[in-house]
Amino acid sequence: MRPLASLRTEDLPDAGGKGANLGELLAAGLPVPPGFVVTTSAYRAHAEAAGFDPDRAATDPSAARAALEAAPLSKDLELEIADALAELGPAGTRVAVRSSATAEDLPGAAFAGQQDTFLDVVGPAAVAAAVRRCWASLWTDRAVQYRERQGIAPADVAIAVVVQRMADAEAAGVLFTANPLTGRRAELVVDAAPGLGEAVVSGEVTPEHLVLDRDGTVREWTPAPGRTARVLPDRAARELAELAVRAERHFGVPQDIEWALAGSRIVLLQARPMTALPLEPPQLGRIQRMVAPFFLEMFTARPYPLDVTAWLGPGVVRMLDVMAGSVGVRFPPLGTLIQERDGVALQLVPPRPRPSLLTLGAPLSVARRVRRFRPERWTEDPLVAEFNAAVGALDAEQLSELPWPDLLARIDRCHEAMRPLAVVRARYLPGSFVPFVPLRLGLAALGLGRLASPLVAGARTRTRDGNDALERLADAVRADPGLAAAARELDARGFLEAVRTRPEFADFDERLTAFLAEYGHRESVSIVLATAPAWRDDPVPVAALIQAAAAEPPAERGPAPGAEALETLLAHPLLSSERAARAARGLVDAARRGLAFREDTHFLITRVMPPLRATFLELGGRLKSAGALAVPEDVFHLRLEELKALGAPESMDDVDRSRVRALAARRAALRREYAGVPLLDLAVVIPRESPADDGAGALVAGTPASGGVAEGPVRIVHGPEEFGALRAGEVLVCPNTNPSWTPLFARAAAVVVDTGGLGSHAAIVAREYGVPAVMGTRRGTSVLRDGQRVRVDGTRGRVEAA
């Protein structure tokens, strides 16, 4: 038994997280109701007397709880509890009995609500019963599952119990010393309700919501339902803010605080580090806002440490360096693009490229490249053949035969394979952009500026080739009754398994294998994530796309993309002569080739990603075999320099193996903590109220990206695992896209995307298919609902109820 006032952070193994933190608050001179802690040693003695086994308890929590509750407390412990209660007050004093686990209230693992609390408990017998129930709550199903998710072994956790005098609360609630949604440290966020705070914490009531300055000034107030007066008056708000700031200063990190207003004074009932708190939002300049949609489209998911150090930096950013450097612009270092904590990417900061003196010579350099490097001939450049040969050699290697040093060196060879393509992009990009200028100027002069996007959308790209090849596979399924039945009756994984194993489907399996050989290197998530499986690594999304397409009648073959726009252009009276028409066609063709160059070089870049990922997994597999990792994929949590610093796995000692395993586990826990936190708050980039929303009934609004109007039911698709859900005529609503999403556009009535802008893949492909699209809605996936019928106006950037 320990008095709360005697406890400090180092007493966490005895007092649990809650008890240790309350002791720290008292040591800092903050108001905390008096109390004591039934320590973890009492729990362990009780569990031992009950014949308790932690590993068995994790597999049968119900039996564990029953055993802990049924066993009586020792006589000595009952007497200690009675004596401690007598010191808190006379008979009849009400107390709160609260669980305090050793893995609770820690950075990254709050365990909020996982163990039980009992309020208004009176008398030694009732407190003893509540203590047993708190101990038992360590083994609720939810607590066991939470610890499994956090990677905490059953034997590594114990529980103490905090007993405190009850505060006669007039009001109570929670306070965060930083905004938990935006990460802004200048804001204190408070939820308050009359009476006890447990109702607020448990979600039983809808509290009033306040945002305070750090001096307690109320910035925002949302009243609780049915109330017109504030639960937390100004004086109490100022006092609460002062105490909260003092608590944060004492602990050194933002705090999640439970409080009560009792006798017109604030008391603190709990404090713990805030978990999953975003970093402070960056202040973006004009150029950063302009480039942000491009980077948001790339960073659709959190990169692993190995993505950042073994692909993003030496691969993608290096390519951007080459391209920017060709016009004298310095691309900022990787450390300014990705903000990390313990090697885990927490925030994306769109870059601010800076011109140098060399930029003065850029016009001459660009003009020279436009004359020398024609986009229509880029595939003949010897550097393209060099790139293809390098990637072909990587694909052909047997990784299991490579020694550890050669396997590490293979990562560098993947980066070197990218170099020729970076130079190709720098050479031909100026020529790919130049035709757009006279085309847009000419269309504007003719009063046909609206045709710019549809005209260029007629470009033939490798992405469109892949989509057409998928449609041919769907045609083959429709034509084969057995395949069609399998596609209807099985899920995507089962359908793929049937294709791969059933002899009657051998011809189709051969065609699918050929498709994956040509297009299977496409990224499934993002070009910055080499750790994510490509189509050929995991063809299940491809199978889902084929199934969904085969479930619908074949799409009618309309005019080629851009054909109608070109016909409209050529019908203009000023283009009636053959010479003028030929010049117009030439300009359109040049602009299309420029677009195809950018899309098709992106397609080639992704060829490096599967061999790089295979290298990662071979390294991880060897570390797992040596006992340094739990699974091969845990290698993604390591940085490249950390891998290179390791000796061969077979020569690692126990210390190194334990160190690597602990590092991967710690970073995995941090990634889990931030799983629901975006890399960049869209509100920083996209205004909360889009200018496109004129207030006349739009459900959501964003950037007009592909013109036209279409109606249909909403289908929300969060990722490749849901590709098969979209049906023809539905409105595709998604958080982001990349080229692997584009087969869906052939079936969608319209496209609505949370992120992205006019230059995103989604916008380009939507225009190519003539599908209305609205980008950068910020909240389409959270506001719209499956089956809801909507009208998408891609010209005005609005989504309305149909």
Coordinates of C-alpha atoms in Angstrom, one line a residue, residues 414-693:
C414 CA 18.2 -0.3 -57.8
H415 CA 18.8 3.4 -57.2
E416 CA 21.5 3.5 -59.9
A417 CA 19.0 1.9 -62.4
M418 CA 16.8 4.9 -61.9
R419 CA 19.5 7.4 -62.9
P420 CA 19.2 7.0 -66.7
L421 CA 15.4 7.6 -66.5
A422 CA 15.9 10.7 -64.4
V423 CA 18.1 12.1 -67.1
V424 CA 15.6 11.1 -69.8
R425 CA 12.9 13.0 -67.9
A426 CA 15.1 16.1 -67.6
R427 CA 15.9 16.0 -71.3
Y428 CA 12.4 15.6 -72.7
L429 CA 10.1 17.3 -70.2
P430 CA 10.6 20.8 -71.7
G431 CA 9.6 19.5 -75.1
S432 CA 6.6 17.8 -73.6
F433 CA 5.3 21.0 -71.9
V434 CA 6.0 23.5 -74.7
P435 CA 3.1 22.5 -77.0
F436 CA 0.6 23.2 -74.3
V437 CA 1.3 27.0 -74.4
P438 CA 0.4 27.7 -78.0
L439 CA -2.5 25.2 -77.8
R440 CA -4.1 26.9 -74.9
L441 CA -3.4 30.4 -76.3
G442 CA -4.9 29.3 -79.7
L443 CA -8.0 27.8 -78.1
A444 CA -8.5 30.9 -76.0
A445 CA -8.3 33.1 -79.1
L446 CA -10.9 30.9 -80.8
G447 CA -13.2 31.1 -77.8
L448 CA -12.7 27.3 -77.2
G449 CA -10.7 27.3 -74.1
R450 CA -13.0 24.6 -72.6
L451 CA -11.7 22.1 -75.1
A452 CA -8.1 22.1 -73.7
S453 CA -8.4 19.2 -71.3
P454 CA -10.7 17.0 -73.5
L455 CA -8.3 17.4 -76.5
V456 CA -5.2 16.4 -74.6
A457 CA -7.1 13.6 -72.9
G458 CA -6.9 11.7 -76.2
A459 CA -3.3 10.7 -75.5
R460 CA -2.6 7.0 -75.7
T461 CA -0.7 6.0 -72.6
R462 CA 0.6 2.8 -71.0
T463 CA -2.0 3.3 -68.3
R464 CA -4.8 3.2 -70.9
D465 CA -3.2 0.2 -72.5
G466 CA -3.3 -1.6 -69.2
N467 CA -6.9 -0.7 -68.7
D468 CA -7.8 -2.0 -72.1
A469 CA -5.9 -5.2 -71.4
L470 CA -7.9 -5.7 -68.2
E471 CA -11.2 -5.2 -70.2
R472 CA -10.0 -7.9 -72.6
L473 CA -9.5 -10.2 -69.7
A474 CA -13.0 -9.4 -68.5
D475 CA -14.3 -10.2 -72.0
A476 CA -12.7 -13.6 -71.8
V477 CA -14.4 -14.3 -68.4
R478 CA -17.8 -13.3 -69.9
A479 CA -17.3 -15.6 -72.8
D480 CA -16.5 -18.7 -70.7
P481 CA -19.4 -20.0 -68.6
G482 CA -17.2 -21.7 -66.1
L483 CA -15.0 -18.7 -65.6
A484 CA -18.1 -16.4 -65.4
A485 CA -19.6 -18.7 -62.7
A486 CA -16.3 -18.7 -60.7
A487 CA -16.1 -14.9 -60.9
R488 CA -19.7 -14.6 -59.7
E489 CA -19.6 -17.1 -56.8
L490 CA -16.1 -16.6 -55.4
D491 CA -14.4 -13.7 -53.7
A492 CA -11.4 -12.2 -55.4
R493 CA -8.9 -14.4 -53.6
G494 CA -10.9 -17.5 -54.3
F495 CA -11.3 -16.6 -57.9
L496 CA -7.6 -16.0 -58.3
E497 CA -6.9 -19.4 -56.6
A498 CA -9.4 -21.1 -59.0
V499 CA -7.7 -19.5 -62.0
R500 CA -4.3 -20.6 -60.8
T501 CA -5.2 -24.2 -59.9
R502 CA -8.1 -25.5 -62.0
P503 CA -7.0 -27.1 -65.3
E504 CA -10.0 -25.8 -67.3
F505 CA -8.8 -22.3 -66.6
A506 CA -5.2 -22.8 -67.7
D507 CA -5.6 -20.7 -70.9
F508 CA -7.0 -17.8 -68.9
D509 CA -4.2 -18.2 -66.3
E510 CA -1.7 -17.9 -69.0
R511 CA -3.3 -14.7 -70.2
L512 CA -3.4 -13.3 -66.7
T513 CA 0.3 -14.2 -66.2
A514 CA 1.1 -12.3 -69.4
F515 CA -0.8 -9.3 -68.2
L516 CA 1.1 -9.3 -64.9
A517 CA 4.4 -9.6 -66.7
E518 CA 3.7 -6.5 -68.7
Y519 CA 1.7 -4.4 -66.3
G520 CA 2.2 -6.0 -62.9
H521 CA 4.9 -3.7 -61.7
R522 CA 2.3 -0.9 -61.2
E523 CA 2.3 0.5 -57.7
S524 CA -0.7 -0.6 -55.7
V525 CA -0.7 2.3 -53.2
S526 CA 1.8 5.0 -54.1
I527 CA 5.0 5.6 -56.0
V528 CA 6.7 6.5 -52.7
L529 CA 6.0 3.2 -51.1
A530 CA 8.3 0.5 -52.4
T531 CA 7.3 -1.7 -49.4
A532 CA 3.7 -2.0 -50.7
P533 CA 3.1 -5.0 -52.9
A534 CA 2.7 -4.3 -56.7
W535 CA 0.1 -6.1 -58.7
R536 CA 2.4 -8.9 -59.6
D537 CA 3.3 -9.4 -55.9
D538 CA -0.4 -9.5 -54.9
P539 CA -2.8 -9.9 -57.9
V540 CA -5.9 -10.0 -55.7
P541 CA -6.9 -6.4 -56.7
V542 CA -6.5 -7.3 -60.3
A543 CA -8.8 -10.3 -59.9
A544 CA -11.3 -8.0 -58.2
L545 CA -11.2 -5.6 -61.1
I546 CA -11.7 -8.4 -63.6
Q547 CA -14.6 -9.8 -61.6
A548 CA -16.3 -6.4 -61.3
A549 CA -15.9 -5.6 -65.0
A550 CA -17.1 -9.1 -66.0
A551 CA -20.2 -8.7 -63.9
E552 CA -21.4 -5.9 -66.2
P553 CA -22.2 -6.0 -69.9
P554 CA -19.2 -5.0 -72.2
A555 CA -18.8 -1.2 -72.3
E556 CA -20.0 0.3 -75.6
R557 CA -17.1 1.4 -77.7
G558 CA -17.7 5.1 -78.2
P559 CA -15.5 7.5 -80.1
A560 CA -11.8 7.7 -79.1
P561 CA -11.1 10.0 -76.2
G562 CA -10.8 13.6 -77.4
A563 CA -12.3 12.8 -80.8
E564 CA -15.5 14.9 -80.2
A565 CA -13.4 17.8 -78.9
L566 CA -11.1 17.6 -81.9
E567 CA -14.1 17.5 -84.3
T568 CA -15.5 20.6 -82.5
L569 CA -12.2 22.4 -82.9
L570 CA -11.8 21.6 -86.6
A571 CA -15.3 22.8 -87.3
H572 CA -14.3 26.3 -86.3
P573 CA -14.5 28.7 -89.3
L574 CA -10.9 29.9 -88.9
L575 CA -9.7 26.3 -89.3
S576 CA -11.5 25.6 -92.5
S577 CA -8.4 25.5 -94.7
E578 CA -6.4 22.3 -94.9
R579 CA -3.3 24.0 -93.8
A580 CA -4.9 25.5 -90.6
A581 CA -6.5 22.2 -89.8
R582 CA -3.2 20.4 -90.2
A583 CA -1.5 22.8 -87.9
A584 CA -4.2 22.4 -85.3
R585 CA -4.0 18.6 -85.5
G586 CA -0.2 18.8 -85.1
L587 CA -0.5 21.0 -82.1
V588 CA -3.0 18.7 -80.4
D589 CA -0.9 15.6 -81.3
A590 CA 2.2 17.3 -79.8
A591 CA 0.4 18.1 -76.6
R592 CA -0.9 14.5 -76.4
R593 CA 2.6 13.1 -76.9
G594 CA 3.8 15.4 -74.1
L595 CA 1.2 14.0 -71.7
A596 CA 1.9 10.5 -72.8
F597 CA 5.7 11.0 -72.1
R598 CA 5.0 12.1 -68.5
E599 CA 2.6 9.2 -67.9
D600 CA 4.7 6.6 -69.6
T601 CA 8.0 7.5 -67.9
H602 CA 6.1 7.2 -64.6
F603 CA 5.0 3.7 -65.7
L604 CA 8.7 2.8 -66.3
I605 CA 9.8 4.2 -63.0
T606 CA 7.6 1.7 -61.2
R607 CA 9.5 -1.2 -62.7
V608 CA 12.2 -0.6 -60.1
M609 CA 9.8 -1.1 -57.2
P610 CA 9.2 -4.9 -57.3
P611 CA 12.9 -5.9 -57.4
L612 CA 13.6 -3.4 -54.6
R613 CA 10.7 -4.8 -52.4
A614 CA 11.9 -8.3 -53.1
T615 CA 15.3 -7.3 -51.8
F616 CA 13.8 -5.8 -48.7
L617 CA 11.9 -9.0 -48.0
E618 CA 14.9 -11.2 -48.6
L619 CA 16.8 -9.1 -46.0
G620 CA 13.9 -9.4 -43.6
G621 CA 13.6 -13.1 -44.1
R622 CA 17.2 -13.7 -43.2
L623 CA 16.9 -11.5 -40.1
K624 CA 13.8 -13.4 -39.1
S625 CA 15.6 -16.7 -39.5
A626 CA 18.4 -15.4 -37.3
G627 CA 15.8 -14.4 -34.6
A628 CA 16.3 -10.7 -35.1
L629 CA 12.8 -10.0 -36.4
A630 CA 9.4 -11.5 -35.8
V631 CA 8.4 -11.6 -39.4
P632 CA 10.2 -10.6 -42.6
E633 CA 8.0 -7.5 -43.1
D634 CA 9.4 -6.1 -39.9
V635 CA 12.5 -5.1 -41.9
F636 CA 10.3 -2.2 -43.2
H637 CA 10.7 -0.5 -39.8
L638 CA 14.5 -0.3 -40.1
R639 CA 16.4 2.5 -41.9
L640 CA 18.8 1.7 -44.7
E641 CA 21.8 2.9 -42.7
E642 CA 20.8 0.7 -39.8
L643 CA 20.6 -2.3 -42.1
K644 CA 24.0 -1.5 -43.6
A645 CA 25.5 -1.2 -40.1
L646 CA 24.5 -4.8 -39.3
G647 CA 26.7 -7.7 -39.8
A648 CA 25.5 -10.8 -41.6
P649 CA 22.5 -12.3 -39.7
E650 CA 24.2 -15.6 -39.1
S651 CA 27.0 -13.8 -37.2
M652 CA 24.8 -11.6 -35.0
D653 CA 25.0 -12.1 -31.2
D654 CA 22.1 -12.1 -28.8
V655 CA 22.6 -8.4 -27.9
D656 CA 22.3 -7.3 -31.6
R657 CA 19.3 -9.6 -32.3
S658 CA 17.5 -8.2 -29.2
R659 CA 18.3 -4.6 -30.2
V660 CA 17.0 -5.0 -33.7
R661 CA 13.9 -6.8 -32.7
A662 CA 13.1 -4.1 -30.0
L663 CA 13.7 -1.3 -32.5
A664 CA 11.3 -2.8 -35.0
A665 CA 8.7 -3.4 -32.3
R666 CA 9.0 0.2 -31.0
R667 CA 8.6 1.7 -34.4
A668 CA 5.7 -0.6 -35.2
A669 CA 3.9 0.6 -32.0
L670 CA 4.5 4.2 -33.0
R671 CA 3.1 3.6 -36.5
R672 CA 0.0 2.0 -34.9
E673 CA -0.4 5.0 -32.6
Y674 CA -0.5 7.3 -35.6
A675 CA -2.4 5.1 -37.9
G676 CA -5.4 7.4 -37.9
V677 CA -3.5 10.6 -38.2
P678 CA -2.9 12.0 -41.7
L679 CA 0.5 13.1 -42.8
L680 CA -0.9 16.5 -43.5
D681 CA -4.2 18.0 -42.4
L682 CA -6.1 18.7 -45.6
A683 CA -7.4 21.9 -44.0
V684 CA -3.9 23.3 -44.1
V685 CA -3.9 23.0 -47.9
I686 CA -7.6 23.1 -48.9
P687 CA -9.8 25.8 -47.3
R688 CA -12.5 24.4 -45.0
E689 CA -15.1 26.1 -47.3
S690 CA -14.2 25.6 -50.9
P691 CA -14.7 28.7 -53.1
A692 CA -16.7 26.4 -55.4
D693 CA -19.3 26.0 -52.8

